[in-house]
Short mmCIF file of C-alpha atoms and ligand atoms in Angstrom, two decimals:
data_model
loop_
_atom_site.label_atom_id
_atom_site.label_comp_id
_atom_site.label_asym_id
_atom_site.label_seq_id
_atom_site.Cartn_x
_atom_site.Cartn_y
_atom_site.Cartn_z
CA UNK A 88 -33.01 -83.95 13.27
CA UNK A 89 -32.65 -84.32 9.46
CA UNK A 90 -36.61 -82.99 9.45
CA UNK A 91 -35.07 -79.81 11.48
CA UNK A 92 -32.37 -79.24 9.47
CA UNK A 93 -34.89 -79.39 5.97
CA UNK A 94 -37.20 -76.94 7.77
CA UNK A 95 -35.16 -74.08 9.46
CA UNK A 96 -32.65 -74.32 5.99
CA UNK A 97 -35.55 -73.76 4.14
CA UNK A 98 -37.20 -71.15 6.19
CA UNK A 99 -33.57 -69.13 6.13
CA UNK A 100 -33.21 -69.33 2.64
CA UNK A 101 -37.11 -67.78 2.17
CA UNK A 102 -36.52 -64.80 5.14
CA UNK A 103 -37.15 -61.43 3.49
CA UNK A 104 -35.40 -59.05 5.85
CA UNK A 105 -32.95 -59.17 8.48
CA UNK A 106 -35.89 -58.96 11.58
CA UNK A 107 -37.07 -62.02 9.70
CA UNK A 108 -34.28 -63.77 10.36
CA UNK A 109 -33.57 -62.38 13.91
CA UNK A 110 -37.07 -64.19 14.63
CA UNK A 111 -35.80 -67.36 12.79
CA UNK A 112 -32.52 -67.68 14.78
CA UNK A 113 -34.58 -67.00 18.43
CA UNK A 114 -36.97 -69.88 17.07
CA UNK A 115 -34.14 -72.39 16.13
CA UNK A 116 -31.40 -71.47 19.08
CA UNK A 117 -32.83 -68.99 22.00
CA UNK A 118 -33.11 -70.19 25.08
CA UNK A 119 -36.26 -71.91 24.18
CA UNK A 120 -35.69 -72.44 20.43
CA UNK A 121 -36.23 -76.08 19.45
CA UNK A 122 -32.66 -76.93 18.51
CA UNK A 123 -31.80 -75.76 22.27
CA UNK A 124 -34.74 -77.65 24.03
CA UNK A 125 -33.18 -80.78 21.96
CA UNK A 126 -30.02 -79.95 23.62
CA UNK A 127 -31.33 -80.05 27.17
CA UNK A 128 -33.41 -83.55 26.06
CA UNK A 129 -29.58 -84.93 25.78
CA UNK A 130 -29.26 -85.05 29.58
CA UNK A 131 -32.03 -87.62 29.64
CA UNK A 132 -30.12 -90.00 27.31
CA UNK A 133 -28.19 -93.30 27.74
CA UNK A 134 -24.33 -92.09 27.44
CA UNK A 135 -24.43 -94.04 24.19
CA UNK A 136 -27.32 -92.09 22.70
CA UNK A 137 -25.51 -88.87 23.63
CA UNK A 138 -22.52 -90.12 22.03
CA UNK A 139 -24.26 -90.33 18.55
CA UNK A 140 -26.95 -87.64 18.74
CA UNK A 141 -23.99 -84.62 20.73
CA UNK A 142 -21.83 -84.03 18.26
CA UNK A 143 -25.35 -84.44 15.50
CA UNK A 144 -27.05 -81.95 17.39
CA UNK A 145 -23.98 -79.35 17.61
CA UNK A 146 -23.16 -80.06 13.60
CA UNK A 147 -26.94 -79.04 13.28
CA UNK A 148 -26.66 -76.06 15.66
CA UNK A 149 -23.51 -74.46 13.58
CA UNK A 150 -25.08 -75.27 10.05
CA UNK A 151 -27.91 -73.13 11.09
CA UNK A 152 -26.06 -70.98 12.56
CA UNK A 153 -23.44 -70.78 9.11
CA UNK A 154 -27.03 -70.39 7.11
CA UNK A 155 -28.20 -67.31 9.18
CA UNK A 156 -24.81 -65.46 8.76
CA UNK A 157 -24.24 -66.13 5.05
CA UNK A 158 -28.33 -65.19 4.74
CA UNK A 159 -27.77 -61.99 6.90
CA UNK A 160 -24.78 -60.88 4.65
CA UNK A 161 -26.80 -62.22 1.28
CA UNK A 162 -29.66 -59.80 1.95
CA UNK A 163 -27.18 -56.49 3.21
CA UNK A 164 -25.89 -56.97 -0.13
CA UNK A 165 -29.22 -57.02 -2.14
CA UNK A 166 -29.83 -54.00 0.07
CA UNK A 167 -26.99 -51.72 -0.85
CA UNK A 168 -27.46 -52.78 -4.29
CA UNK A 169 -31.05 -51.80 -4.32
CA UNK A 170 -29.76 -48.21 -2.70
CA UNK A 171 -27.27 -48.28 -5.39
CA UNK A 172 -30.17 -48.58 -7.91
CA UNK A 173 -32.05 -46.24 -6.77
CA UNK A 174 -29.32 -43.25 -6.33
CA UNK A 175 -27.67 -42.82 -8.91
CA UNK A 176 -25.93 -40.07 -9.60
CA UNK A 177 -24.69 -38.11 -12.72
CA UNK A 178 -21.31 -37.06 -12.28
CA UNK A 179 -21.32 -35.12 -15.94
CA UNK A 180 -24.04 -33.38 -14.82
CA UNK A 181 -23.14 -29.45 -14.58
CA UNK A 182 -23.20 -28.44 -10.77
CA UNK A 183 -26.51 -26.48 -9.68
CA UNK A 184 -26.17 -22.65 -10.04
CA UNK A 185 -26.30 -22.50 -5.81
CA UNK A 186 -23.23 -20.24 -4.84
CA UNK A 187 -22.19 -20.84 -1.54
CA UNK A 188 -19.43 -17.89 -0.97
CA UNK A 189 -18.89 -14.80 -2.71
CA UNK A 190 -15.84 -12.10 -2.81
CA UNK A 191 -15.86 -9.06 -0.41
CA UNK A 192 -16.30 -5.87 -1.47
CA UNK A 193 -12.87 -5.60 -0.05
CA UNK A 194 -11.44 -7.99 -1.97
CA UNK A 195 -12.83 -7.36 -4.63
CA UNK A 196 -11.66 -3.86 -5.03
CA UNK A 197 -8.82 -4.34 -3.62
CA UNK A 198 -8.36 -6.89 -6.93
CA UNK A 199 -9.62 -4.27 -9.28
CA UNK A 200 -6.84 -1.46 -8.49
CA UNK A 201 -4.26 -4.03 -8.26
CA UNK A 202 -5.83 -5.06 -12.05
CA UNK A 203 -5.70 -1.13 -12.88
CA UNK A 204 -2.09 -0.49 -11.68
CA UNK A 205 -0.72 -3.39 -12.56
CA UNK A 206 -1.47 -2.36 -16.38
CA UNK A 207 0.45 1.08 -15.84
CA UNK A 208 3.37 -1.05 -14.79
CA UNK A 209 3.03 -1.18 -10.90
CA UNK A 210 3.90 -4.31 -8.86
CA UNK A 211 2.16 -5.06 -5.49
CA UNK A 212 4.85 -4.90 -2.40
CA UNK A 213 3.62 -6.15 1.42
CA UNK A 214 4.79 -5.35 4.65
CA UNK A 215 3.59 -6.21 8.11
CA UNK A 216 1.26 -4.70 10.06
CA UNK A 217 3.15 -4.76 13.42
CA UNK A 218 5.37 -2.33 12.71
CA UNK A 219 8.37 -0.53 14.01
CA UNK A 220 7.78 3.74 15.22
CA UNK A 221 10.69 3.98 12.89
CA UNK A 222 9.10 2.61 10.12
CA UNK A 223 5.36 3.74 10.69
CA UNK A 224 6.61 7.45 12.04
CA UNK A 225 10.52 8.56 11.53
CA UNK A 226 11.25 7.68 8.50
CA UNK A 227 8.52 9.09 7.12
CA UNK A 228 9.81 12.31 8.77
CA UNK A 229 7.10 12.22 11.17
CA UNK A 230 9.37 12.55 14.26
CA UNK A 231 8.33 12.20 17.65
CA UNK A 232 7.00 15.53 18.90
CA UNK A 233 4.84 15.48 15.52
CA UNK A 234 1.36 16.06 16.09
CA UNK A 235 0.49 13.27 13.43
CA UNK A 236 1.45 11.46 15.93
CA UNK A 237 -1.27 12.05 17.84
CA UNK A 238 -3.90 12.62 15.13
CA UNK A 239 -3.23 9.05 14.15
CA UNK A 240 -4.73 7.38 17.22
CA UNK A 241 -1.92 5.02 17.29
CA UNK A 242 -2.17 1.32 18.77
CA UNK A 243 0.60 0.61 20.56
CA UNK A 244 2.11 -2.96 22.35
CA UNK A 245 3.32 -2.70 25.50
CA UNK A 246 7.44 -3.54 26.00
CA UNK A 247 8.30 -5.81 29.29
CA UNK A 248 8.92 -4.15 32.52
CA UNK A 249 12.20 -2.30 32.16
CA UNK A 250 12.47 -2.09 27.80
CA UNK A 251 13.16 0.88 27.32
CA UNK A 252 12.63 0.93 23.44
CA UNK A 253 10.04 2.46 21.61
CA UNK A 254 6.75 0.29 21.40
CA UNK A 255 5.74 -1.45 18.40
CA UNK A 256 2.59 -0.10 16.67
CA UNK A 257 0.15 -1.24 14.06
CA UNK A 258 0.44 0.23 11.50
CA UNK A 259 -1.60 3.34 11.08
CA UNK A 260 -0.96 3.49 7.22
CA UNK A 261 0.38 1.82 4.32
CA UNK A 262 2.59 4.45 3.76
CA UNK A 263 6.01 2.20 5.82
CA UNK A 264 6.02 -0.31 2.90
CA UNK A 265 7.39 2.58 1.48
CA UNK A 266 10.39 2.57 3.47
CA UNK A 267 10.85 -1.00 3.22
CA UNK A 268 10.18 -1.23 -0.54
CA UNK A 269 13.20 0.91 -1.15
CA UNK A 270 15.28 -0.44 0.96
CA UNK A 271 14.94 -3.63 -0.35
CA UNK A 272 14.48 -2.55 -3.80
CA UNK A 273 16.27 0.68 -4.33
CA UNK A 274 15.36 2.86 -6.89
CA UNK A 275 13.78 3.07 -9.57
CA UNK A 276 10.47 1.54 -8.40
CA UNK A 277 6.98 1.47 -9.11
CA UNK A 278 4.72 -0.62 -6.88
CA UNK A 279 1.62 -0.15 -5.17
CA UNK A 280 0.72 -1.83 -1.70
CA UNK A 281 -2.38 -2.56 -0.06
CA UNK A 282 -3.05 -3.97 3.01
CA UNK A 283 -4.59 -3.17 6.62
CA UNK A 284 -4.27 -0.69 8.88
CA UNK A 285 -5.54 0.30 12.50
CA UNK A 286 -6.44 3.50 14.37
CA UNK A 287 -8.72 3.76 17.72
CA UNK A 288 -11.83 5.12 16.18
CA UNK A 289 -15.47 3.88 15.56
CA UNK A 290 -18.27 5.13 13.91
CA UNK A 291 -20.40 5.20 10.79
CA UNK A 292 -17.54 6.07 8.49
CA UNK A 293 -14.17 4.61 10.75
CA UNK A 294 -13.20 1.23 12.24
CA UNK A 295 -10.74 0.46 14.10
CA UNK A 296 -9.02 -2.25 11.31
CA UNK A 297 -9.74 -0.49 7.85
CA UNK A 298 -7.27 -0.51 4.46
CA UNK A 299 -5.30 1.49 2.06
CA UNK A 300 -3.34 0.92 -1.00
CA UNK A 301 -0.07 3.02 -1.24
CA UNK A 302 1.63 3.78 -4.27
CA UNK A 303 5.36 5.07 -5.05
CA UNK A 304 6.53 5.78 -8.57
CA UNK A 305 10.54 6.95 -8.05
CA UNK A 306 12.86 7.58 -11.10
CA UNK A 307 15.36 9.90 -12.28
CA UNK A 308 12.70 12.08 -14.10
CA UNK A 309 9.20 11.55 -12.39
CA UNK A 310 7.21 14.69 -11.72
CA UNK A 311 3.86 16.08 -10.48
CA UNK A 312 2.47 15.55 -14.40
CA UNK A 313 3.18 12.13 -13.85
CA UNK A 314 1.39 11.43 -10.92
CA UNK A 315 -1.63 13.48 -11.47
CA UNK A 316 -2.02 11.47 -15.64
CA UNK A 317 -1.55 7.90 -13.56
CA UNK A 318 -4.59 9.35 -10.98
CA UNK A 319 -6.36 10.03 -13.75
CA UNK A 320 -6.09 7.07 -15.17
CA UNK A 321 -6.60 5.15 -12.20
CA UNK A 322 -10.00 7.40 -11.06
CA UNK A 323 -11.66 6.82 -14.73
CA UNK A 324 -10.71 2.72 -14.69
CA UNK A 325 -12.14 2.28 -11.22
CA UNK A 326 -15.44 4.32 -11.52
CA UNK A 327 -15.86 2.90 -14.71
CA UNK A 328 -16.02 6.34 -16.77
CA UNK A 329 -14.94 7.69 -19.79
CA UNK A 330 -14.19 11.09 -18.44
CA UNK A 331 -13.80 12.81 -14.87
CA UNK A 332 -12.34 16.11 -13.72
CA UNK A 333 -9.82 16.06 -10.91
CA UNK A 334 -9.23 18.95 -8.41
CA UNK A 335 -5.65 19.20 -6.75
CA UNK A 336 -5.87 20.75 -3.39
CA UNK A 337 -2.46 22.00 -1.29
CA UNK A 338 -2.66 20.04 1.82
CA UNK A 339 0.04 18.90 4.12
CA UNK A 340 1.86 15.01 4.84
CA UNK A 341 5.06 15.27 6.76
CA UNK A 342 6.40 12.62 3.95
CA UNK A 343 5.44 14.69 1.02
CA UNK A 344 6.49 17.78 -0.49
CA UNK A 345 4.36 19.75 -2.09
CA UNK A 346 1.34 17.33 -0.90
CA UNK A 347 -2.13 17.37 -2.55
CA UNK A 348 -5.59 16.41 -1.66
CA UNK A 349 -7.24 15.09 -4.65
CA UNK A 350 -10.97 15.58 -5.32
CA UNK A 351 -13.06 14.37 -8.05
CA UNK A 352 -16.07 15.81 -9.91
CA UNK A 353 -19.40 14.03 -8.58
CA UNK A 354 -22.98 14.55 -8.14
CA UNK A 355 -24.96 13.06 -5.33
CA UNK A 356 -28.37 13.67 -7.40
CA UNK A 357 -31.27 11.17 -6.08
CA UNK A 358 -29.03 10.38 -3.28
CA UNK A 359 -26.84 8.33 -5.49
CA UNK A 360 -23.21 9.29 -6.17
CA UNK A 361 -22.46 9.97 -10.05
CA UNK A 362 -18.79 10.14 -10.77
CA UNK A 363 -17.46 12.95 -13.37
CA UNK A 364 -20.18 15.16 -13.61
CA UNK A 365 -22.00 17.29 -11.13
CA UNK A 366 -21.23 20.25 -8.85
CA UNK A 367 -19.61 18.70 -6.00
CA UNK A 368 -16.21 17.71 -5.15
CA UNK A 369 -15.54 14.48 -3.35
CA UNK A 370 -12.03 13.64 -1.61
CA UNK A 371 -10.90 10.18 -2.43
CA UNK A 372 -6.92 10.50 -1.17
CA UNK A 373 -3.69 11.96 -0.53
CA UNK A 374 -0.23 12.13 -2.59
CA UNK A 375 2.61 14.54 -3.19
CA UNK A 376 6.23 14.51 -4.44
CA UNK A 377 8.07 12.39 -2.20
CA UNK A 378 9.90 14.47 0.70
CA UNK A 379 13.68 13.97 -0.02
CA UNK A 380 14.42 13.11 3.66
CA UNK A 381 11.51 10.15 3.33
CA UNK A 382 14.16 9.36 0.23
CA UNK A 383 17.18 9.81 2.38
CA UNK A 384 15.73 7.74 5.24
CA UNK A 385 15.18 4.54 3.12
CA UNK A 386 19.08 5.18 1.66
CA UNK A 387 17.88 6.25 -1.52
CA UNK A 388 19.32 9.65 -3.33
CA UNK A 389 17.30 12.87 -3.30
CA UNK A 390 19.73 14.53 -5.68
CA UNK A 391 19.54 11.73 -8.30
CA UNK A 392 15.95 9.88 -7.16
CA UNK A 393 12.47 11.58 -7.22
CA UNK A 394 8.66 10.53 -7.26
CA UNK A 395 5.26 10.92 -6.23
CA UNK A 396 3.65 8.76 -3.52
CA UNK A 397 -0.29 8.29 -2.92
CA UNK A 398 -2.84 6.72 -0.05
CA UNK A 399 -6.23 5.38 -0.78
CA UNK A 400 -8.43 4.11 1.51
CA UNK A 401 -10.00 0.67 0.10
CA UNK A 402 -12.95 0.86 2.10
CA UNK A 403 -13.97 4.42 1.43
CA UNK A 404 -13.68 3.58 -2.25
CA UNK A 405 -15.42 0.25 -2.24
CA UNK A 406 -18.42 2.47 -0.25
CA UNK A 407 -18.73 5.12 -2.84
CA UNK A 408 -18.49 2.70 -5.95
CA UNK A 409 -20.73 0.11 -5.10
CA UNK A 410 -23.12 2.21 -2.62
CA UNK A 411 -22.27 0.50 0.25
CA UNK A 412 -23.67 3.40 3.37
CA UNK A 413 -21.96 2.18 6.47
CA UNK A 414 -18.41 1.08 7.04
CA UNK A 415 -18.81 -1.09 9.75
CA UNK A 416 -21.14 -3.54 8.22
CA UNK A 417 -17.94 -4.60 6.09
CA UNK A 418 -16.85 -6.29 9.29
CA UNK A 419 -20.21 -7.78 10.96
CA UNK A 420 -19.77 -10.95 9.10
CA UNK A 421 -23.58 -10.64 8.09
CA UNK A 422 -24.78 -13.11 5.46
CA UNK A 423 -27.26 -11.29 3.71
CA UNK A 424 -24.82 -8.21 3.71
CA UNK A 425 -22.23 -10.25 2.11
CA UNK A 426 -24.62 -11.99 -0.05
CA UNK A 427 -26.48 -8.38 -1.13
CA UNK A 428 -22.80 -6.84 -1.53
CA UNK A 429 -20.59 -9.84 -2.37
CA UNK A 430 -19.07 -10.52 -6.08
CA UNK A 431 -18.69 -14.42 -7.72
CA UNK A 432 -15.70 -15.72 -6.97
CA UNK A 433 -15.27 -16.65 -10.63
CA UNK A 434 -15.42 -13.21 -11.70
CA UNK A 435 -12.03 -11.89 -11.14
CA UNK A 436 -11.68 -8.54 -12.45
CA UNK A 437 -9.39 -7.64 -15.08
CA UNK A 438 -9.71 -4.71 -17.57
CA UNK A 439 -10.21 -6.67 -20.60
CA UNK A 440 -12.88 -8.59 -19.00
CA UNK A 441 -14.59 -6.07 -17.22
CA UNK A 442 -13.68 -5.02 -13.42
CA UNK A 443 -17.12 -5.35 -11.67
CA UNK A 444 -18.91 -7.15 -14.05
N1 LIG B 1586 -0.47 7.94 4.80
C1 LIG B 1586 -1.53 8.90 4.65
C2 LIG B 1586 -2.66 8.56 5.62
O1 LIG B 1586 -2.77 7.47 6.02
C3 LIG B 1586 -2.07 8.88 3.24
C4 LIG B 1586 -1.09 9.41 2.26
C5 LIG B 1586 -1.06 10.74 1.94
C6 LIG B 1586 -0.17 8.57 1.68
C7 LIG B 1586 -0.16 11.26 1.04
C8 LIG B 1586 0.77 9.06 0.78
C9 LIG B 1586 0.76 10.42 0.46
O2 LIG B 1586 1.66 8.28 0.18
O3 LIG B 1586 1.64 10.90 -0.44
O4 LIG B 1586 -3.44 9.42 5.92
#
C-alpha cells in the first residue's frame, strides 16, 4: 500500500495537463484501477485483515483522490497565469482610429442651424408630432374647408366608433410649435424648432416622415428687414459662403401675411450645386410676417405683437449642401450610405470650430 501511495503521489505531482491526470485517476480508482481491484481483494480476507487493511485502503483512496483535486486546481492556475502572460493589454494605449458610428446627415444639420441660430439669439422649442387639427390647421388660420388641407396629404388616426371629434393628425409641419410656443411663452420670443413631420407621398425627392425647422421672431418692433438680414445670415453660415444673393418671391401661407418664397443665387455648373453665384435661382423655404389671427389664436396681441415666421425643410437642405441625390436613401438604414455620408460623432459643429468640418 505504502509502495502505491509513493507511486501514484509521485506520478500526480509530475502530470503535465489535466488529460494527464484524467488518465492517472482512471489508473488509480476506475473500475479497474489498482486501488479499486485492491478493494475487491478485501472480500477474500479474514474479517481481521479487513479490519486493518479497510479503513488503510479508503485513507489511501481519498489521499489520492485529495492529490488529484489540489493537482487539477494547481495546473488551472498555472494556466490562466500563462494566458495572463501572454495577453496583456495596454490600457494607456490610445484606442485604434476604427469608428464604429457616425452622425446623420440629419443630425448633423439639424445641429449646424441650431449652432447658427442659436448665435442670433434663438432658442430651440419642441412639440409633438401627434398633433391636434387645431393646432396643425385652425390656428394657423387654415380652417377646415381650406384647400391646404388637402394639399397637405394629411395622416390622420382614426377616433372610436361614435367620437365625434376631429381626428388627431401628424403633424404635417413644424409650423404648430408655433402655437404652442406662444402660448406657453407669450411674447416676445425668438426660438426656432425642428423636428419631424409626415405627409402621404413617396418619391425621389418626398417621404412620407421628412423634417423642418420653424422659426418665429415676435416683438414690439420686428419687421420684414429683420427677417430677410437673419435669412441672410443664416443662408451664408450654412453654405459656408462669404456672400449670396437672396430673391424674395410673393407667395401665399394661410398663417402669413405678406408671405415670401425665398430663393438663393446658385449654379448647378458640372452638375454640382455652387451657392451665391450663378444664374439660377434655387427655393430653399417659406416665411412671411406673421398673420395677426395666427397671433390672436395663440392669445398673443396683434396690435402690440408682430414678427416674421419661416419653414425649412432639413432634408432638402442637408441634400443640396452635402450632395446627397435621393431623399429616400436618408431612411434605408444602408451602411455604406451612412458611412459615405455620415459625420464623426466628435465633431459637433459650432461656428467657431467650423460647422462641417
Ligand atoms: N409650414 C409651411 C410648410 O410646411 C412652411 C412655412 C412657410 C412655415 C411659411 C412658415 C412660414 O413659418 O412663414 O409648407
Amino acid at each position: 500500500m505504502d509502495d502505491l501511495k509513493s507511486k501514484y503521489l509521485q506520478l500526480i505531482a509530475d502530470a503535465g495537463d489535466e488529460n494527464g491526470l484524467e488518465e492517472l485517476r482512471v489508473q488509480a480508482l476506475g473500475k479497474k484501477g489498482e486501488i479499486s481491484l485492491q478493494m475487491r481483494e478485501l472480500g477474500k480476507m479474514t474479517p481481521e485483515e479487513r479490519q486493518t487493511a479497510g479503513p488503510a485502503l479508503n485513507a489511501l483512496k481519498d489521499e489520492i483522490n485529495s492529490a488529484l483535486v489540489a493537482k487539477k486546481s494547481a495546473l488551472a492556475d498555472a494556466a490562466l497565469d500563462e494566458r495572463l502572460r501572454g495577453e496583456w493589454l495596454d490600457v494607456t494605449l490610445p484606442s485604434r482610429g476604427r469608428p464604429m458610428g457616425s452622425i446623420h446627415p440629419i443630425s448633423q444639420v439639424t445641429e449646424e442651424v441650431t449652432a447658427i441660430f442659436a448665435d442670433m439669439g434663438f432658442s430651440v422649442a419642441e412639440g409633438p408630432q401627434i398633433e391636434s387639427d387645431w393646432y396643425n390647421f385652425d390656428a394657423l388660420n387654415i380652417p377646415g374647408h381650406h384647400p391646404a388641407r388637402a394639399e397637405m396629404d394629411t395622416f390622420y388616426t382614426h377616433r372610436a366608433e361614435g367620437d365625434e371629434r376631429p381626428p388627431h393628425v401628424l403633424r404635417t409641419h413644424t409650423s404648430p410649435v408655433q402655437i404652442r410656443s406662444l402660448e406657453a411663452n407669450g411674447a416676445p420670443i425668438r426660438i426656432i424648432c425642428p423636428g419631424r413631420v409626415y405627409r402621404a407621398d413617396y418619391d425621389q425627392t418626398h417621404t412620407p416622415m421628412f423634417h423642418q425647422v420653424e422659426g418665429l421672431a415676435i416683438d414690439k418692433d420686428i419687421s420684414m428687414a429683420n427677417l430677410k438680414w437673419v435669412l441672410e445670415e443664416f443662408v451664408k453660415a450654412f453654405f459656408e459662403v462669404d456672400d449670396v444673393e437672396l430673391r424674395f418671391r410673393a407667395s401665399h401661407f394661410p398663417f402669413t401675411e405678406p408671405s415670401a418664397e425665398v430663393d438663393i443665387r446658385c449654379s448647378w455648373e458640372g452638375g454640382t450645386l455652387k451657392v451665391g453665384e450663378g444664374e439660377d435661382w434655387l427655393e430653399i423655404l417659406g416665411s412671411g410676417m406673421v398673420h395677426p389671427k395666427v397671433l390672436q389664436a395663440a392669445g398673443v396681441d396683434p396690435s402690440v405683437y408682430q414678427g416674421f415666421a419661416f419653414g425649412v425643410g432639413i432634408d432638402r437642405i442637408a441634400m443640396l449642401k452635402y450632395g446627397i441625390p435621393d431623399l429616400r436613401a436618408f431612411f434605408d438604414s444602408d451602411l455604406r450610405w451612412l458611412r459615405h455620408y455620415g459625420f464623426r460623432s466628435l465633431d459637433v459643429p459650432t461656428l467657431h470650430g467650423g460647422l462641417s468640418s
